[in-house]
Short mmCIF file of C-alpha atoms in Angstrom, two decimals:
data_model
loop_
_atom_site.label_atom_id
_atom_site.label_comp_id
_atom_site.label_asym_id
_atom_site.label_seq_id
_atom_site.Cartn_x
_atom_site.Cartn_y
_atom_site.Cartn_z
CA MET K 128 30.54 -71.74 43.30
CA PHE K 129 31.28 -69.81 46.47
CA SER K 130 30.07 -66.57 44.93
CA VAL K 131 26.84 -68.24 43.91
CA LEU K 132 26.26 -69.39 47.49
CA VAL K 133 26.94 -65.87 48.75
CA ASP K 134 24.44 -64.47 46.27
CA LEU K 135 21.84 -67.01 47.39
CA ILE K 136 22.43 -66.11 51.04
CA ASN K 137 22.26 -62.36 50.41
CA ALA K 138 19.26 -62.53 48.07
CA PRO K 139 16.64 -62.36 50.87
CA LYS K 140 18.50 -59.46 52.48
CA ASP K 141 18.63 -57.57 49.17
CA ALA K 142 14.95 -58.23 48.65
CA VAL K 143 14.16 -56.78 52.07
CA LYS K 144 16.32 -53.74 51.34
CA GLY K 145 14.56 -53.35 48.00
CA GLN K 146 11.18 -53.52 49.67
CA LYS K 147 12.22 -50.95 52.27
CA GLY K 148 13.58 -48.69 49.54
CA SER K 149 10.41 -49.06 47.53
CA LEU K 150 8.26 -48.35 50.59
CA LEU K 151 10.29 -45.25 51.47
CA GLY K 152 10.10 -44.02 47.88
CA SER K 153 6.35 -44.50 47.83
CA LEU K 154 6.04 -42.63 51.12
CA ILE K 155 8.08 -39.70 49.78
CA ASP K 156 5.95 -39.65 46.61
CA ALA K 157 2.79 -39.58 48.74
CA VAL K 158 4.14 -36.73 50.88
CA LEU K 159 5.09 -34.74 47.78
CA LEU K 160 1.66 -35.33 46.24
CA VAL K 161 -0.20 -34.23 49.38
CA TYR K 162 2.05 -31.18 49.78
CA SER K 163 1.58 -30.22 46.12
CA LEU K 164 -2.21 -30.46 46.41
CA ALA K 165 -2.18 -28.41 49.62
CA PHE K 166 0.14 -25.91 47.95
CA CYS K 167 -2.29 -25.45 45.06
CA PHE K 168 -5.20 -25.04 47.49
CA PHE K 169 -3.58 -22.44 49.75
CA ARG K 170 -1.68 -20.66 46.97
CA VAL K 171 -4.48 -20.46 44.42
CA GLY K 172 -4.62 -16.69 45.00
CA GLU K 173 -1.10 -16.39 43.60
CA LEU K 174 -1.38 -19.14 40.99
CA VAL K 175 -4.39 -17.65 39.19
CA PRO K 176 -2.83 -14.22 38.43
CA ILE K 177 0.42 -15.90 37.37
CA MET K 178 -1.44 -18.18 34.97
CA ASN K 179 -3.47 -15.22 33.73
CA THR K 180 -0.45 -12.90 33.27
CA TYR K 181 2.15 -15.42 32.12
CA PRO K 182 0.13 -18.25 30.52
CA LEU K 183 2.83 -19.50 28.14
CA GLU K 184 5.63 -19.38 30.69
CA PHE K 185 3.49 -21.11 33.32
CA LYS K 186 2.38 -23.91 31.00
CA THR K 187 5.93 -24.43 29.69
CA GLY K 188 7.37 -24.61 33.20
CA LEU K 189 4.65 -26.97 34.43
CA ILE K 190 4.90 -29.33 31.46
CA GLY K 191 8.69 -29.27 31.64
CA ALA K 192 8.81 -30.07 35.36
CA VAL K 193 6.24 -32.88 35.11
CA SER K 194 7.90 -34.38 32.03
CA LEU K 195 11.32 -34.34 33.65
CA ARG K 196 9.88 -35.88 36.81
CA LEU K 197 8.34 -38.76 34.87
CA MET K 198 11.19 -39.32 32.41
CA LEU K 199 14.03 -39.66 34.90
CA PRO K 200 14.81 -43.37 35.38
CA ASN K 201 16.01 -42.77 38.93
CA ARG K 202 13.11 -42.28 41.33
CA SER K 203 15.17 -40.23 43.79
CA MET K 204 16.26 -37.83 41.07
CA GLY K 205 12.63 -37.35 40.06
CA GLN K 206 11.73 -36.53 43.63
CA LEU K 207 14.55 -33.98 43.80
CA VAL K 208 13.21 -32.36 40.62
CA HIS K 209 9.76 -32.21 42.24
CA VAL K 210 11.15 -30.49 45.34
CA ALA K 211 13.25 -28.09 43.24
CA ALA K 212 10.19 -27.14 41.19
CA LEU K 213 8.21 -26.33 44.35
CA ILE K 214 11.08 -24.24 45.75
CA ALA K 215 11.34 -22.34 42.45
CA LEU K 216 7.59 -21.71 42.46
CA VAL K 217 7.68 -20.33 46.02
CA TYR K 218 10.57 -18.04 45.06
CA ALA K 219 8.70 -16.82 41.99
CA MET K 220 5.53 -16.12 43.97
CA ASP K 221 7.11 -14.52 47.03
CA ALA K 222 9.99 -12.61 45.45
CA TYR K 223 10.74 -12.70 41.73
CA LEU K 224 7.30 -11.91 40.29
CA ILE K 225 6.19 -9.41 42.93
CA LYS K 226 6.36 -5.83 41.75
CA PRO K 227 9.09 -3.89 43.64
CA LEU K 228 7.87 -1.29 46.11
CA PRO K 229 8.46 2.42 45.40
CA ALA K 230 11.74 3.88 46.64
CA VAL K 231 11.58 5.71 49.97
CA SER K 232 12.71 8.92 48.25
CA GLU K 233 9.61 8.84 46.02
CA ILE K 234 7.13 8.93 48.91
CA SER K 235 6.00 12.09 50.69
CA THR K 236 6.46 11.69 54.44
CA THR K 237 3.65 14.15 55.12
CA GLN K 238 1.02 11.52 54.34
CA THR K 239 -1.29 10.22 57.05
CA ILE K 240 -2.81 6.76 56.76
CA PHE K 241 -5.64 5.29 58.82
CA ILE K 242 -5.87 1.49 59.01
CA THR K 243 -8.74 -0.49 60.50
CA GLY K 244 -8.02 -3.81 62.21
CA ALA K 245 -4.45 -2.63 62.77
CA ASN K 246 -3.37 -4.19 66.06
CA SER K 247 -2.44 -7.55 64.52
CA GLY K 248 -1.94 -9.47 61.29
CA VAL K 249 -2.01 -7.67 57.96
CA GLY K 250 -3.07 -4.34 59.46
CA PHE K 251 -0.23 -4.28 61.99
CA GLU K 252 2.44 -5.36 59.51
CA THR K 253 1.29 -2.78 56.96
CA ALA K 254 1.40 -0.06 59.60
CA ARG K 255 4.83 -1.21 60.78
CA GLN K 256 6.35 -1.11 57.31
CA LEU K 257 4.81 2.28 56.50
CA VAL K 258 6.18 3.83 59.70
CA VAL K 259 9.53 2.08 60.01
CA ASN K 260 10.50 1.77 56.34
CA TYR K 261 8.87 4.89 54.88
CA GLY K 262 8.67 7.31 57.80
CA LEU K 263 4.92 7.89 57.44
CA ASN K 264 2.36 8.76 60.09
CA VAL K 265 -0.09 5.92 60.61
CA ILE K 266 -3.15 5.85 62.83
CA LEU K 267 -4.05 2.36 64.01
CA GLY K 268 -7.77 1.71 64.34
CA CYS K 269 -8.64 -1.03 66.85
CA ARG K 270 -11.38 -2.14 69.23
CA SER K 271 -9.16 -2.98 72.22
CA PRO K 272 -7.28 -0.07 73.87
CA ALA K 273 -4.70 -2.44 75.38
CA LYS K 274 -3.95 -4.24 72.11
CA CYS K 275 -3.91 -0.99 70.17
CA ASN K 276 -1.46 0.68 72.55
CA ALA K 277 0.78 -2.40 72.55
CA ALA K 278 0.86 -2.36 68.75
CA VAL K 279 1.66 1.37 68.66
CA ASN K 280 4.48 0.95 71.17
CA ALA K 281 5.95 -1.99 69.24
CA ILE K 282 6.02 0.06 66.02
CA ASN K 283 7.34 3.29 67.54
CA ALA K 284 10.14 1.42 69.29
CA ASN K 285 11.73 0.88 65.86
CA ALA K 286 10.63 4.10 64.16
CA ASN K 287 12.96 6.91 63.14
CA GLU K 288 11.01 9.61 61.32
CA GLY K 289 7.45 8.28 61.14
CA SER K 290 5.12 7.55 64.01
CA ALA K 291 2.16 5.39 64.94
CA SER K 292 -0.81 6.46 67.01
CA SER K 293 -4.04 4.77 68.07
CA LEU K 294 -7.74 5.41 67.63
CA LEU K 295 -10.54 3.26 68.99
CA ILE K 296 -13.15 2.09 66.51
CA ASP K 297 -15.66 -0.75 66.77
CA LEU K 298 -16.92 -1.67 63.32
CA SER K 299 -19.88 -3.53 64.75
CA ASN K 300 -21.27 -0.22 66.02
CA PHE K 301 -22.17 2.67 63.72
CA ASP K 302 -21.95 5.23 66.54
CA SER K 303 -18.35 4.15 67.19
CA VAL K 304 -17.56 4.59 63.50
CA LYS K 305 -19.05 8.10 63.51
CA GLN K 306 -17.07 9.03 66.64
CA ALA K 307 -13.85 7.77 65.10
CA ALA K 308 -14.52 9.71 61.90
CA ALA K 309 -15.17 12.88 63.93
CA GLN K 310 -11.79 12.47 65.64
CA LEU K 311 -10.08 11.82 62.31
CA SER K 312 -11.63 14.99 60.87
CA GLU K 313 -9.19 16.95 63.05
CA ARG K 314 -6.38 15.53 60.91
CA LYS K 315 -6.31 15.22 57.15
CA VAL K 316 -6.27 11.51 56.31
CA ASP K 317 -4.67 10.91 52.91
CA VAL K 318 -5.24 7.15 52.70
CA LEU K 319 -7.95 5.05 54.31
CA TYR K 320 -7.12 1.36 54.45
CA ASN K 321 -10.31 -0.59 55.16
CA ASN K 322 -8.57 -3.74 56.30
CA ALA K 323 -10.49 -5.18 59.24
CA GLY K 324 -12.08 -8.55 58.55
CA PHE K 325 -12.73 -11.89 60.16
CA ALA K 326 -13.97 -15.40 59.52
CA PRO K 327 -17.70 -15.21 60.38
CA ASP K 328 -19.28 -17.69 62.77
CA LEU K 329 -21.95 -19.64 60.92
CA GLY K 330 -25.43 -18.96 62.31
CA SER K 331 -24.54 -15.76 64.19
CA PRO K 332 -27.85 -13.99 64.90
CA VAL K 333 -28.68 -10.57 63.53
CA ASN K 334 -27.26 -7.66 65.51
CA GLU K 335 -28.88 -4.67 67.18
CA TYR K 336 -29.55 -3.19 63.74
CA LEU K 337 -31.29 -6.41 62.66
CA LEU K 338 -28.49 -6.99 60.14
CA ASP K 339 -26.02 -9.78 59.48
CA PRO K 340 -23.14 -8.88 61.86
CA SER K 341 -20.42 -9.92 59.43
CA PHE K 342 -21.79 -7.79 56.59
CA THR K 343 -22.22 -4.90 59.02
CA ALA K 344 -18.62 -4.96 60.20
CA MET K 345 -16.85 -5.86 56.96
CA HIS K 346 -18.83 -3.70 54.53
CA LEU K 347 -21.44 -1.31 55.93
CA SER K 348 -19.22 0.23 58.61
CA HIS K 349 -16.36 0.62 56.14
CA TYR K 350 -18.81 2.25 53.72
CA LEU K 351 -19.91 4.69 56.44
CA LEU K 352 -16.33 5.45 57.50
CA THR K 353 -15.30 6.09 53.89
CA GLU K 354 -18.20 8.47 53.25
CA LEU K 355 -17.45 10.46 56.40
CA LEU K 356 -13.74 10.79 55.64
CA LEU K 357 -14.44 11.80 52.05
CA GLN K 358 -16.28 14.84 53.41
CA GLY K 359 -13.00 16.09 54.83
CA ASN K 360 -10.79 14.98 51.94
CA PRO K 361 -12.52 14.53 48.56
CA SER K 362 -9.18 13.27 47.11
CA LEU K 363 -8.95 10.40 49.58
CA ARG K 364 -7.26 7.18 48.45
CA VAL K 365 -9.35 4.22 49.64
CA VAL K 366 -7.92 0.71 49.85
CA ASN K 367 -10.22 -2.22 50.63
CA THR K 368 -8.94 -5.65 51.62
CA SER K 369 -10.95 -8.07 49.54
CA SER K 370 -10.14 -11.70 48.76
CA GLY K 371 -9.75 -14.04 45.82
CA THR K 372 -12.64 -15.99 47.35
CA HIS K 373 -14.97 -13.48 45.71
CA HIS K 374 -14.53 -15.56 42.53
CA LEU K 375 -16.57 -18.28 44.26
CA CYS K 376 -19.53 -16.01 43.63
CA ALA K 377 -19.19 -16.98 39.95
CA ILE K 378 -17.08 -20.14 39.50
CA PRO K 379 -19.67 -22.71 40.72
CA PHE K 380 -22.36 -21.19 38.51
CA ALA K 381 -20.08 -21.21 35.47
CA TYR K 382 -18.82 -24.79 35.75
CA LEU K 383 -21.04 -26.94 37.99
CA PRO K 384 -23.90 -28.93 36.41
CA GLU K 385 -27.32 -27.52 37.20
CA ASN K 386 -28.30 -30.55 39.27
CA LEU K 387 -25.50 -29.72 41.75
CA LEU K 388 -26.14 -26.00 42.11
CA HIS K 389 -28.60 -26.62 44.93
CA LEU K 390 -25.56 -27.48 47.08
CA ILE K 391 -24.42 -23.83 46.87
CA GLU K 392 -26.06 -21.77 49.61
CA TRP K 393 -25.35 -18.36 48.08
CA ASN K 394 -26.87 -16.82 44.97
CA PRO K 395 -25.02 -16.13 41.71
CA GLY K 396 -22.94 -13.01 42.24
CA CYS K 397 -23.43 -13.34 46.02
CA VAL K 398 -24.62 -9.75 46.44
CA ASP K 399 -27.63 -9.81 44.17
CA GLU K 400 -31.05 -8.17 44.43
CA GLN K 401 -32.42 -10.88 46.73
CA PHE K 402 -29.47 -10.61 49.09
CA LEU K 403 -29.72 -6.82 49.20
CA GLN K 404 -33.40 -7.00 50.01
CA LEU K 405 -33.43 -9.91 52.46
CA GLY K 406 -29.99 -11.48 52.90
CA ILE K 407 -28.35 -8.62 54.77
CA ARG K 408 -31.10 -8.97 57.39
CA THR K 409 -30.61 -12.67 58.11
CA PRO K 410 -28.25 -14.60 60.40
CA THR K 411 -24.76 -15.34 59.08
CA ASP K 412 -24.75 -18.13 56.50
CA SER K 413 -22.00 -20.10 54.74
CA GLY K 414 -21.65 -17.46 52.03
CA ALA K 415 -21.15 -14.55 54.44
CA TYR K 416 -17.41 -14.14 53.89
CA PHE K 417 -17.74 -14.24 50.10
CA GLN K 418 -20.60 -11.75 50.24
CA ALA K 419 -18.57 -9.32 52.34
CA LYS K 420 -15.47 -9.68 50.18
CA ILE K 421 -17.24 -9.08 46.88
CA ALA K 422 -19.00 -6.14 48.52
CA ASN K 423 -15.53 -4.72 49.27
CA ILE K 424 -14.75 -4.93 45.55
CA MET K 425 -18.09 -3.42 44.51
CA HIS K 426 -17.54 -0.61 47.00
CA ALA K 427 -14.05 0.15 45.67
CA ILE K 428 -15.28 0.18 42.07
CA SER K 429 -18.16 2.54 42.90
CA ILE K 430 -16.23 5.13 44.93
CA PRO K 431 -14.85 7.13 41.94
CA HIS K 432 -18.28 6.97 40.29
CA ASN K 433 -19.76 8.79 43.27
CA HIS K 434 -16.70 10.83 44.33
CA PRO K 435 -14.86 11.93 41.16
CA GLN K 436 -11.74 13.18 42.97
CA ALA K 437 -11.22 9.99 44.96
CA THR K 438 -9.24 6.90 43.97
CA SER K 439 -9.86 3.37 45.19
CA VAL K 440 -8.28 -0.06 45.02
CA ALA K 441 -9.57 -3.44 46.18
CA ILE K 442 -6.69 -5.79 46.95
CA ASP K 443 -6.36 -9.56 46.99
CA LEU K 444 -3.72 -10.70 49.48
CA GLY K 445 -4.19 -14.42 48.97
CA TRP K 446 -3.79 -16.66 52.01
CA VAL K 447 -1.56 -14.87 54.51
CA GLY K 448 -0.41 -16.38 57.79
CA THR K 449 -2.30 -14.26 60.32
CA SER K 450 -4.37 -15.07 63.40
CA ILE K 451 -7.73 -15.00 61.59
CA GLN K 452 -8.02 -18.77 62.19
CA PRO K 453 -6.76 -20.59 65.34
CA TRP K 454 -4.83 -23.21 63.33
CA MET K 455 -2.76 -20.45 61.72
CA LYS K 456 -1.14 -19.73 65.11
CA LEU K 457 0.39 -23.20 65.54
CA SER K 458 4.19 -23.58 65.49
CA ILE K 459 3.80 -26.00 62.57
CA SER K 460 1.43 -24.11 60.33
CA PRO K 461 0.82 -23.58 56.61
CA THR K 462 2.99 -20.47 56.86
CA SER K 463 5.97 -22.31 58.33
CA MET K 464 5.61 -24.91 55.55
CA LYS K 465 5.49 -22.19 52.86
CA LEU K 466 1.93 -23.12 51.98
CA MET K 467 1.01 -19.51 52.78
CA ARG K 468 2.84 -16.23 52.63
CA ASP K 469 4.05 -14.73 55.89
CA THR K 470 2.75 -11.28 56.79
CA GLN K 471 5.93 -9.46 55.70
CA THR K 472 5.43 -10.72 52.14
CA GLY K 473 1.64 -10.92 52.25
CA VAL K 474 1.13 -7.19 52.82
CA LEU K 475 3.06 -6.14 49.69
CA PRO K 476 -0.13 -5.63 47.61
CA ALA K 477 -1.47 -3.38 50.37
CA MET K 478 1.78 -1.41 50.39
CA HIS K 479 1.57 -0.92 46.63
CA ALA K 480 -2.07 0.18 46.80
CA ILE K 481 -1.24 2.73 49.51
CA LEU K 482 2.04 4.09 48.16
CA SER K 483 1.66 4.06 44.36
CA SER K 484 0.71 7.23 42.53
CA ASN K 485 -2.64 7.57 40.78
CA GLU K 486 -0.91 7.40 37.41
CA GLU K 487 1.13 4.33 38.31
CA LEU K 488 -1.95 2.43 39.45
CA LEU K 489 -3.61 2.96 36.06
CA ASN K 490 -0.46 2.18 34.10
CA GLY K 491 -1.15 -0.58 31.59
CA HIS K 492 -4.92 -0.06 31.61
CA GLY K 493 -4.98 1.88 28.34
CA GLU K 494 -4.64 5.57 27.49
CA ASN K 495 -8.37 6.21 27.78
CA ARG K 496 -8.75 4.61 31.22
CA LYS K 497 -9.70 7.20 33.83
CA TRP K 498 -10.45 6.93 37.52
CA ASN K 499 -14.01 8.08 36.81
CA ASP K 500 -14.45 4.74 35.04
CA GLY K 501 -14.30 3.10 38.47
CA GLY K 502 -11.90 1.68 40.99
CA ILE K 503 -9.49 -1.14 40.19
CA ILE K 504 -8.29 -4.45 41.58
CA MET K 505 -4.77 -5.29 42.72
CA ASN K 506 -3.74 -8.95 42.60
CA THR K 507 -1.39 -10.86 44.89
CA MET K 508 1.60 -9.91 42.72
CA GLY K 509 1.05 -6.21 43.42
CA LYS K 510 -0.19 -5.54 39.88
CA THR K 511 -3.46 -3.83 39.05
CA GLU K 512 -6.13 -5.31 36.82
CA GLU K 513 -9.68 -4.63 35.81
CA PRO K 514 -12.43 -6.17 37.94
CA TYR K 515 -14.31 -9.26 36.82
CA ASN K 516 -11.77 -10.00 34.09
CA MET K 517 -11.70 -13.79 34.50
CA SER K 518 -13.54 -16.10 32.10
CA TRP K 519 -16.11 -17.20 34.67
CA TRP K 520 -17.55 -13.68 34.95
CA THR K 521 -19.87 -14.10 32.00
CA GLY K 522 -23.52 -14.50 31.06
CA ASN K 523 -25.77 -13.43 33.92
CA LEU K 524 -22.62 -12.53 35.88
CA SER K 525 -20.95 -10.41 33.23
CA ARG K 526 -18.85 -7.38 34.07
CA GLU K 527 -21.77 -5.10 33.16
CA LYS K 528 -24.16 -7.03 35.40
CA MET K 529 -21.73 -6.91 38.33
CA PHE K 530 -21.33 -3.16 37.87
CA GLU K 531 -25.10 -2.88 37.99
CA LEU K 532 -25.23 -4.90 41.21
CA GLY K 533 -22.44 -2.74 42.61
CA HIS K 534 -24.56 0.36 42.03
CA LYS K 535 -27.50 -1.30 43.76
CA LEU K 536 -25.25 -2.21 46.69
CA TRP K 537 -24.21 1.45 46.97
CA VAL K 538 -27.83 2.62 47.02
CA THR K 539 -28.81 -0.05 49.57
CA SER K 540 -25.80 0.77 51.79
CA GLU K 541 -26.62 4.48 51.70
CA ARG K 542 -30.28 3.95 52.53
CA THR K 543 -29.55 1.43 55.27
CA ILE K 544 -26.94 3.61 56.96
CA THR K 545 -29.10 6.72 56.69
CA SER K 546 -32.11 4.99 58.23
CA LEU K 547 -30.06 3.69 61.15
CA THR K 548 -27.92 6.75 61.91
CA SER K 549 -30.24 9.67 61.10
CA ASN K 550 -31.09 10.34 64.75
#
């Protein structure tokens, strides 16, 4: 009888505890759901090549983790499985599945590399690793003398055999690009890393050349710099920083219903005939970044077609925690929460593209694959692949059509640069 009374007295307390436990569990589930969605959004650049390269393993792991999460009778254990699965995925993306870098002994220390946008972010970290870890000579291209010198000093303070030096270059100005190339002609540049890029401001007016300023800086100036350096070294290795966002030039047109396509402000393929004729001469629009990034890929593909001794790679770094956006600089940021790669890990595809031999870069592309067939793409795992190899590049945006547009971009770039720099 006494025990019954005790149970009756404690029943409300147990109910409250149960409610609190249920509320806390629901809150944890909500946090895990939001984090998982954010993880998929920020890490899509790594998820896509993993799904494409290891489809069976990815599906098996995903189904297994979800099934275990749902089948466990204990809610807390299911949440622990969820967290463990996320940790395992981060480890796979940032360590296990990334191709190891070449050994230091395999790399010639006589190489000279020039990197644009090198005073911070991806450019700085790439330069730092090349100098400090591999003993190479790296020239940092920057707009600001103060920032460039500070970056050089920071790298050289930890260097043993290699060294960093600075060179001023303003990619918004073709004369600055020509002056920088003239200075570089005094030294043989073995690798040109066209890295500089930024998030364009929507509605930015045309520049002094009556061109979209973002397309000028992220493609046309890099095109001009590449052509000038190839005059001094026909065997130049060219690396362009592109982005997985270039797939947005095809995905909406492959999967969205036609009645929703009017919501997309850029044309199929982004850099199509209309854009080359009119778009490059308009203020910056919402598709500017995608247009510049797919132009970086088209440029890399076309270089060996026009310069048979050269090699070229367009790289996808995924989302990397840099200062390209103000919210990336916060103490609590996507990088600190492992929603993005940090710069040390994020630059690994760039390191591979710079350091790998010509033969190694084409390894796995078939015995008949030659560099004269065009440049290649390197994904976020540091592995090369053929351009436009995803299922959404089809129909009017097939691989052949994109190659055709790439040729037209080359012709337009050449004519535009020539008309503006002939004097």
